[in-house]
Amino acid sequence: WTVVPDFTHHAHSASLSAVAVNNRYVVTGSRDETIQIYDMKKKTEHGALLQHNGTITCLEFYGTAHLLSGAEDGLICIWNTKRWECLKSIKAHKGHVTSLSIHPSGKLALSVGTDKTLRTWNLVEGRSAFIKNLKQNAHIIKWSPDGERYVTVITNKVDVYKLDTASITGTITTEKRISSLRFITDSILAIAGDDEIIRFYSCDSQKCLCEFKAHENRIKDIYSFEREGQHVIVTASSDSYIKMWNLDLNKINDVPSLLCEVNTKARLTCLAVWLDRASEIKENSDKAATSSQANEDEKPSIVRKNKVCRTDKSDKTAKRKRKITPEKQKLEAPLQKKKKKRNSSA
């Protein structure tokens, strides 16, 4: 494992405050109130989004089609990533939006702000669904990968909520303020704070499973991904180092082994990992091609089934698209009538 600079750009006129990735793009938010877009396939700058007034505090992609952004102006913006246009701008909080998280289904999002509220958003209709008052301002909110629970962070305290009851099932308290948090599995949290230690906690028992010194200074962000069955933790610190760790989930109590490290010679503020899925997809498609002849008879039925799924009224993607672009429906209706006329005349 080695880390080398691949693409470097002076992105903003102020420090970066948020970063997010999908399969093609990296987006960065800054105190300069802009969101910059980078096309990682072409390694080029793709443009800027200027909808917000205030520091960009959070960015999160949902799939390949949508991006949500939050800022100190209290707005949450929903962006279409095909044309990079703002589909909806929601006045989400009376104060700053401090954090947001999209449910794995894409139907819901949660946000917290400096107005001491936790808000649930119906993303299908683009409106508020529920408001919960908090005793203090939360600065991080995160869904678990299975969407069955979510966590909020208030200073040095993590509250674990169950989705079906929307009530706190447990609380994790650390000595220092928490700067970053990541679900490693549906029930294991990696927590980094204003010290050099990373800790793994169980959401079920709220007990610390493992802790280790990762850096020489405070840890600013933590990220994780899985590749070829290997769980990798990536950490960024104010000591200017990015480090990658190999985590064995079967030995969660053991300290992860260091894979590599790199001195960026910069004061790091946030971190995300972009994975080049194209090479993996090509490998998988090559494997699939060898067995495609045997499944030739099944192909037409699979294609037809997929087409039905995409236009099914129950499909969340179809719902969202219908909601976002009602003009498209108006255009499609007369076209369908014309097709029917042609077919009947034939």
Tab-separated table of C-alpha atoms in Angstrom:
chain	number	residue	atom	x	y	z
A	1	TRP	CA	0.000	0.000	0.000
A	2	THR	CA	1.387	3.368	-1.053
A	3	VAL	CA	-0.136	6.850	-1.196
A	4	VAL	CA	0.935	9.281	-3.917
A	5	PRO	CA	-0.613	12.616	-5.036
A	6	ASP	CA	-2.689	11.940	-8.131
A	7	PHE	CA	-4.644	15.133	-8.678
A	8	THR	CA	-4.051	18.392	-6.801
A	9	HIS	CA	-5.932	21.653	-7.134
A	10	HIS	CA	-6.189	24.887	-5.187
A	11	ALA	CA	-9.923	24.515	-4.793
A	12	HIS	CA	-11.091	27.411	-2.617
A	13	SER	CA	-10.161	30.838	-1.310
A	14	ALA	CA	-10.744	29.626	2.262
A	15	SER	CA	-10.320	26.374	4.191
A	16	LEU	CA	-12.345	23.285	3.249
A	17	SER	CA	-15.179	22.349	5.595
A	18	ALA	CA	-16.836	19.365	3.863
A	19	VAL	CA	-16.148	16.804	1.142
A	20	ALA	CA	-18.233	14.049	-0.469
A	21	VAL	CA	-17.730	11.488	-3.252
A	22	ASN	CA	-19.777	9.265	-5.527
A	23	ASN	CA	-18.630	6.920	-8.290
A	24	ARG	CA	-17.531	9.810	-10.516
A	25	TYR	CA	-17.398	13.134	-8.697
A	26	VAL	CA	-15.712	14.688	-5.706
A	27	VAL	CA	-17.420	17.780	-4.282
A	28	THR	CA	-15.828	20.099	-1.747
A	29	GLY	CA	-17.473	22.730	0.431
A	30	SER	CA	-15.672	25.656	1.997
A	31	ARG	CA	-15.854	28.690	4.235
A	32	ASP	CA	-15.815	30.700	0.977
A	33	GLU	CA	-19.525	29.702	0.578
A	34	THR	CA	-18.989	27.702	-2.627
A	35	ILE	CA	-19.157	24.037	-3.592
A	36	GLN	CA	-16.547	22.945	-6.149
A	37	ILE	CA	-17.058	19.875	-8.364
A	38	TYR	CA	-14.286	17.617	-9.684
A	39	ASP	CA	-14.655	14.925	-12.324
A	40	MET	CA	-12.398	12.125	-11.091
A	41	LYS	CA	-12.629	10.147	-14.336
A	42	LYS	CA	-11.125	13.063	-16.262
A	43	LYS	CA	-9.176	14.530	-13.294
A	44	THR	CA	-10.573	17.960	-14.102
A	45	GLU	CA	-12.432	20.785	-12.398
A	46	HIS	CA	-16.108	20.568	-13.364
A	47	GLY	CA	-17.564	23.829	-12.019
A	48	ALA	CA	-18.953	25.444	-8.877
A	49	LEU	CA	-22.334	25.597	-7.095
A	50	LEU	CA	-23.224	29.010	-5.657
A	51	GLN	CA	-26.646	28.561	-4.059
A	52	HIS	CA	-25.587	28.994	-0.416
A	53	ASN	CA	-24.725	32.096	1.594
A	54	GLY	CA	-22.473	30.964	4.420
A	55	THR	CA	-19.935	28.242	5.151
A	56	ILE	CA	-20.820	24.861	3.602
A	57	THR	CA	-21.117	22.529	6.587
A	58	CYS	CA	-22.195	19.179	5.082
A	59	LEU	CA	-22.342	17.381	1.736
A	60	GLU	CA	-23.741	13.940	0.959
A	61	PHE	CA	-24.433	12.079	-2.278
A	62	TYR	CA	-27.311	9.684	-2.753
A	63	GLY	CA	-26.360	7.288	-5.529
A	64	THR	CA	-25.270	8.818	-8.809
A	65	ALA	CA	-28.180	11.216	-9.343
A	66	HIS	CA	-28.487	13.468	-6.282
A	67	LEU	CA	-26.426	15.533	-3.868
A	68	LEU	CA	-27.619	17.189	-0.663
A	69	SER	CA	-25.799	20.187	0.787
A	70	GLY	CA	-26.246	22.093	4.033
A	71	ALA	CA	-24.772	25.392	5.155
A	72	GLU	CA	-24.690	28.113	7.787
A	73	ASP	CA	-27.523	29.918	5.953
A	74	GLY	CA	-29.899	27.242	7.319
A	75	LEU	CA	-30.630	25.838	3.847
A	76	ILE	CA	-30.545	22.279	2.588
A	77	CYS	CA	-30.248	22.132	-1.205
A	78	ILE	CA	-31.091	19.086	-3.323
A	79	TRP	CA	-28.989	18.938	-6.496
A	80	ASN	CA	-29.393	16.924	-9.678
A	81	THR	CA	-25.895	15.645	-10.489
A	82	LYS	CA	-26.615	15.096	-14.191
A	83	ARG	CA	-27.187	18.783	-14.968
A	84	TRP	CA	-25.927	20.162	-11.613
A	85	GLU	CA	-29.046	22.219	-11.031
A	86	CYS	CA	-30.699	22.954	-7.685
A	87	LEU	CA	-33.982	21.010	-7.687
A	88	LYS	CA	-35.132	22.316	-4.333
A	89	SER	CA	-33.870	24.695	-1.662
A	90	ILE	CA	-35.349	24.024	1.787
A	91	LYS	CA	-35.163	26.424	4.743
A	92	ALA	CA	-34.242	23.591	7.088
A	93	HIS	CA	-33.144	25.273	10.333
A	94	LYS	CA	-33.468	28.684	11.971
A	95	GLY	CA	-29.749	28.593	12.705
A	96	HIS	CA	-26.946	26.799	10.870
A	97	VAL	CA	-27.340	23.315	9.392
A	98	THR	CA	-24.557	21.437	11.190
A	99	SER	CA	-24.984	17.928	9.748
A	100	LEU	CA	-27.252	15.823	7.531
A	101	SER	CA	-27.578	12.147	6.654
A	102	ILE	CA	-29.620	10.373	3.960
A	103	HIS	CA	-31.416	7.121	4.778
A	104	PRO	CA	-30.168	4.136	2.694
A	105	SER	CA	-33.597	3.999	0.990
A	106	GLY	CA	-33.227	7.577	-0.268
A	107	LYS	CA	-36.736	8.423	0.965
A	108	LEU	CA	-35.730	10.154	4.195
A	109	ALA	CA	-32.996	12.463	5.445
A	110	LEU	CA	-32.141	13.685	8.916
A	111	SER	CA	-30.573	17.029	9.769
A	112	VAL	CA	-29.446	18.834	12.900
A	113	GLY	CA	-28.791	22.525	13.384
A	114	THR	CA	-27.936	25.267	15.848
A	115	ASP	CA	-31.651	25.761	16.613
A	116	LYS	CA	-31.456	22.652	18.866
A	117	THR	CA	-33.680	20.567	16.602
A	118	LEU	CA	-33.405	17.230	14.828
A	119	ARG	CA	-35.510	17.261	11.667
A	120	THR	CA	-36.732	14.418	9.486
A	121	TRP	CA	-37.219	15.193	5.789
A	122	ASN	CA	-39.433	13.432	3.277
A	123	LEU	CA	-37.176	13.508	0.213
A	124	VAL	CA	-39.866	12.127	-2.092
A	125	GLU	CA	-41.996	15.230	-1.512
A	126	GLY	CA	-39.217	17.582	-0.410
A	127	ARG	CA	-40.856	18.657	2.841
A	128	SER	CA	-40.479	18.372	6.604
A	129	ALA	CA	-41.889	15.175	8.115
A	130	PHE	CA	-41.016	15.450	11.808
A	131	ILE	CA	-39.252	17.823	14.235
A	132	LYS	CA	-37.642	16.720	17.518
A	133	ASN	CA	-36.342	19.253	20.044
A	134	LEU	CA	-32.925	18.541	21.537
A	135	LYS	CA	-31.540	19.847	24.807
A	136	GLN	CA	-28.341	21.018	23.116
A	137	ASN	CA	-27.018	21.640	19.605
A	138	ALA	CA	-25.963	18.439	17.848
A	139	HIS	CA	-23.070	18.729	15.396
A	140	ILE	CA	-23.120	15.245	13.795
A	141	ILE	CA	-25.937	12.951	12.680
A	142	LYS	CA	-25.494	9.610	10.909
A	143	TRP	CA	-27.650	6.691	9.702
A	144	SER	CA	-26.448	3.132	10.157
A	145	PRO	CA	-25.839	1.230	6.879
A	146	ASP	CA	-29.018	-0.853	7.326
A	147	GLY	CA	-31.103	2.238	8.179
A	148	GLU	CA	-32.417	0.635	11.378
A	149	ARG	CA	-30.817	3.185	13.707
A	150	TYR	CA	-29.178	6.582	13.715
A	151	VAL	CA	-26.847	8.487	16.028
A	152	THR	CA	-26.486	12.127	17.034
A	153	VAL	CA	-23.369	13.694	18.513
A	154	ILE	CA	-23.543	16.517	21.059
A	155	THR	CA	-20.015	17.610	22.062
A	156	ASN	CA	-18.593	14.367	23.596
A	157	LYS	CA	-21.819	12.348	23.752
A	158	VAL	CA	-23.272	9.932	21.173
A	159	ASP	CA	-26.988	9.136	21.457
A	160	VAL	CA	-28.090	5.963	19.655
A	161	TYR	CA	-31.687	6.033	18.323
A	162	LYS	CA	-33.836	3.171	17.053
A	163	LEU	CA	-35.729	4.058	13.855
A	164	ASP	CA	-39.011	2.297	14.685
A	165	THR	CA	-39.387	4.026	18.080
A	166	ALA	CA	-37.357	7.227	17.430
A	167	SER	CA	-36.177	6.900	21.037
A	168	ILE	CA	-32.682	6.741	22.545
A	169	THR	CA	-31.573	3.137	23.156
A	170	GLY	CA	-28.149	3.987	24.558
A	171	THR	CA	-25.529	6.700	25.049
A	172	ILE	CA	-21.761	6.624	24.499
A	173	THR	CA	-19.682	9.268	26.306
A	174	THR	CA	-16.048	10.082	25.552
A	175	GLU	CA	-13.559	12.308	27.397
A	176	LYS	CA	-12.944	14.700	24.504
A	177	ARG	CA	-15.176	16.437	21.975
A	178	ILE	CA	-16.043	14.130	19.058
A	179	SER	CA	-14.898	15.396	15.659
A	180	SER	CA	-15.839	12.460	13.433
A	181	LEU	CA	-17.849	9.264	13.559
A	182	ARG	CA	-18.269	6.346	11.165
A	183	PHE	CA	-20.335	3.156	11.127
A	184	ILE	CA	-17.959	0.236	10.440
A	185	THR	CA	-20.846	-2.260	10.517
A	186	ASP	CA	-24.531	-1.891	11.413
A	187	SER	CA	-23.632	-2.097	15.095
A	188	ILE	CA	-19.987	-0.973	15.396
A	189	LEU	CA	-18.997	2.704	15.492
A	190	ALA	CA	-15.546	4.185	14.954
A	191	ILE	CA	-15.247	7.435	16.891
A	192	ALA	CA	-12.484	10.027	16.558
A	193	GLY	CA	-12.214	13.087	18.768
A	194	ASP	CA	-10.045	15.996	19.781
A	195	ASP	CA	-7.236	13.641	20.741
A	196	GLU	CA	-4.966	11.120	19.016
A	197	ILE	CA	-7.118	8.075	19.849
A	198	ILE	CA	-9.590	6.129	17.692
A	199	ARG	CA	-12.137	4.038	19.558
A	200	PHE	CA	-14.488	1.313	18.361
A	201	TYR	CA	-17.794	1.054	20.220
A	202	SER	CA	-20.690	-1.381	20.151
A	203	CYS	CA	-24.029	0.383	19.543
A	204	ASP	CA	-25.817	-2.446	21.358
A	205	SER	CA	-23.819	-2.483	24.600
A	206	GLN	CA	-22.263	1.021	24.295
A	207	LYS	CA	-18.967	-0.551	25.407
A	208	CYS	CA	-15.557	0.320	23.989
A	209	LEU	CA	-14.318	-2.687	21.991
A	210	CYS	CA	-10.886	-1.322	21.131
A	211	GLU	CA	-8.872	1.888	21.258
A	212	PHE	CA	-5.492	2.820	19.818
A	213	LYS	CA	-3.304	5.851	19.234
A	214	ALA	CA	-3.528	6.702	15.549
A	215	HIS	CA	-1.841	10.116	15.289
A	216	GLU	CA	0.318	12.662	17.101
A	217	ASN	CA	-2.393	15.321	17.085
A	218	ARG	CA	-6.189	15.569	17.049
A	219	ILE	CA	-8.006	13.459	14.456
A	220	LYS	CA	-10.182	15.551	12.158
A	221	ASP	CA	-11.923	12.904	10.082
A	222	ILE	CA	-12.318	9.175	9.664
A	223	TYR	CA	-13.515	7.127	6.676
A	224	SER	CA	-13.905	3.415	5.964
A	225	PHE	CA	-14.440	1.182	2.962
A	226	GLU	CA	-14.321	-2.471	2.011
A	227	ARG	CA	-12.301	-3.823	-0.889
A	228	GLU	CA	-11.867	-7.484	-1.838
A	229	GLY	CA	-13.116	-8.531	1.594
A	230	GLN	CA	-10.687	-6.255	3.410
A	231	HIS	CA	-11.971	-3.538	5.780
A	232	VAL	CA	-9.877	-0.381	5.593
A	233	ILE	CA	-10.034	2.592	7.971
A	234	VAL	CA	-8.631	5.921	6.736
A	235	THR	CA	-7.805	8.716	9.178
A	236	ALA	CA	-6.789	12.355	8.715
A	237	SER	CA	-5.236	14.459	11.450
A	238	SER	CA	-4.080	17.983	12.244
A	239	ASP	CA	-0.557	16.486	12.307
A	240	SER	CA	-0.841	16.539	8.456
A	241	TYR	CA	-0.819	12.733	8.118
A	242	ILE	CA	-3.313	10.514	6.313
A	243	LYS	CA	-3.100	6.914	7.532
A	244	MET	CA	-4.734	3.717	6.306
A	245	TRP	CA	-5.429	0.808	8.661
A	246	ASN	CA	-6.405	-2.798	8.079
A	247	LEU	CA	-9.283	-3.817	10.374
A	248	ASP	CA	-10.077	-7.471	11.035
A	249	LEU	CA	-13.741	-7.577	12.073
A	250	ASN	CA	-13.291	-11.086	13.464
A	251	LYS	CA	-10.697	-9.654	15.849
A	252	ILE	CA	-12.349	-6.302	16.586
A	253	ASN	CA	-10.650	-6.141	19.999
A	254	ASP	CA	-7.213	-6.162	18.360
A	255	VAL	CA	-5.509	-2.957	17.255
A	256	PRO	CA	-5.759	-2.507	13.433
A	257	SER	CA	-2.478	-2.834	11.532
A	258	LEU	CA	-1.068	0.198	9.717
A	259	LEU	CA	-1.116	-0.273	5.929
A	260	CYS	CA	0.489	3.034	4.931
A	261	GLU	CA	0.806	6.693	5.816
A	262	VAL	CA	1.587	9.913	3.987
A	263	ASN	CA	2.609	13.359	5.194
A	264	THR	CA	0.496	15.840	3.200
A	265	LYS	CA	2.313	18.825	4.795
A	266	ALA	CA	-1.093	20.474	5.170
A	267	ARG	CA	-3.416	21.062	8.113
A	268	LEU	CA	-6.152	18.577	7.226
A	269	THR	CA	-9.790	19.452	7.937
A	270	CYS	CA	-11.867	16.757	6.199
A	271	LEU	CA	-11.492	13.512	4.290
A	272	ALA	CA	-13.309	11.270	1.814
A	273	VAL	CA	-12.220	8.261	-0.227
A	274	TRP	CA	-13.027	7.966	-3.925
A	275	LEU	CA	-12.902	4.384	-5.201
A	276	ASP	CA	-12.444	3.704	-8.902
A	277	ARG	CA	-15.310	1.253	-9.409
A	278	ALA	CA	-14.761	1.079	-13.182
A	279	SER	CA	-11.925	-1.463	-12.922
A	280	GLU	CA	-13.992	-3.611	-10.509
A	281	ILE	CA	-17.030	-3.451	-12.785
A	282	LYS	CA	-14.877	-4.444	-15.785
A	283	GLU	CA	-13.544	-7.466	-13.905
A	284	ASN	CA	-17.059	-8.498	-12.914
A	285	SER	CA	-18.384	-8.017	-16.455
A	286	ASP	CA	-15.547	-10.152	-17.867
A	287	LYS	CA	-16.487	-12.923	-15.447
A	288	ALA	CA	-20.148	-12.552	-16.354
A	289	ALA	CA	-19.364	-12.689	-20.087
A	290	THR	CA	-17.891	-16.176	-19.769
A	291	SER	CA	-21.163	-17.540	-18.372
A	292	SER	CA	-23.502	-15.354	-20.464
A	293	GLN	CA	-23.998	-18.012	-23.154
A	294	ALA	CA	-25.492	-20.425	-20.625
A	295	ASN	CA	-27.968	-17.780	-19.456
A	296	GLU	CA	-28.876	-16.518	-22.941
A	297	ASP	CA	-32.477	-17.737	-22.655
A	298	GLU	CA	-32.992	-15.866	-19.383
A	299	LYS	CA	-31.780	-12.487	-20.660
A	300	PRO	CA	-34.994	-11.183	-22.294
A	301	SER	CA	-37.080	-11.891	-19.174
A	302	ILE	CA	-34.497	-10.145	-16.938
A	303	VAL	CA	-34.455	-7.062	-19.156
A	304	ARG	CA	-38.255	-6.913	-19.255
A	305	LYS	CA	-38.429	-7.302	-15.505
A	306	ASN	CA	-35.951	-4.458	-14.998
A	307	LYS	CA	-37.956	-2.213	-17.270
A	308	VAL	CA	-41.126	-2.920	-15.310
A	309	CYS	CA	-39.323	-2.188	-12.027
A	310	ARG	CA	-38.106	1.169	-13.243
A	311	THR	CA	-41.580	2.326	-14.237
A	312	ASP	CA	-43.416	0.712	-11.309
A	313	LYS	CA	-45.380	3.230	-9.240
A	314	SER	CA	-43.977	1.747	-6.028
A	315	ASP	CA	-40.384	2.384	-7.087
A	316	LYS	CA	-38.797	5.132	-5.041
A	317	THR	CA	-36.636	6.399	-7.894
A	318	ALA	CA	-39.616	6.744	-10.194
A	319	LYS	CA	-41.516	8.563	-7.451
A	320	ARG	CA	-38.685	10.987	-6.910
A	321	LYS	CA	-38.280	11.688	-10.593
A	322	ARG	CA	-42.007	12.273	-11.049
A	323	LYS	CA	-41.999	14.644	-8.130
A	324	ILE	CA	-38.952	16.558	-9.249
A	325	THR	CA	-39.893	16.983	-12.912
A	326	PRO	CA	-43.670	17.274	-13.337
A	327	GLU	CA	-43.066	19.074	-16.665
A	328	LYS	CA	-41.660	15.842	-18.045
A	329	GLN	CA	-44.952	14.053	-17.347
A	330	LYS	CA	-46.919	16.690	-19.246
A	331	LEU	CA	-44.608	16.227	-22.214
A	332	GLU	CA	-44.763	12.437	-22.074
A	333	ALA	CA	-48.576	12.190	-21.988
A	334	PRO	CA	-49.248	13.587	-25.507
A	335	LEU	CA	-46.341	11.548	-26.902
A	336	GLN	CA	-47.899	8.349	-25.579
A	337	LYS	CA	-51.265	9.281	-27.135
A	338	LYS	CA	-49.534	9.821	-30.495
A	339	LYS	CA	-47.901	6.389	-30.234
A	340	LYS	CA	-51.279	4.764	-29.546
A	341	LYS	CA	-52.816	6.503	-32.576
A	342	ARG	CA	-49.967	5.310	-34.811
A	343	ASN	CA	-50.325	1.746	-33.544
A	344	SER	CA	-54.116	1.709	-34.079
A	345	SER	CA	-53.813	3.151	-37.591
A	346	ALA	CA	-51.189	0.549	-38.447
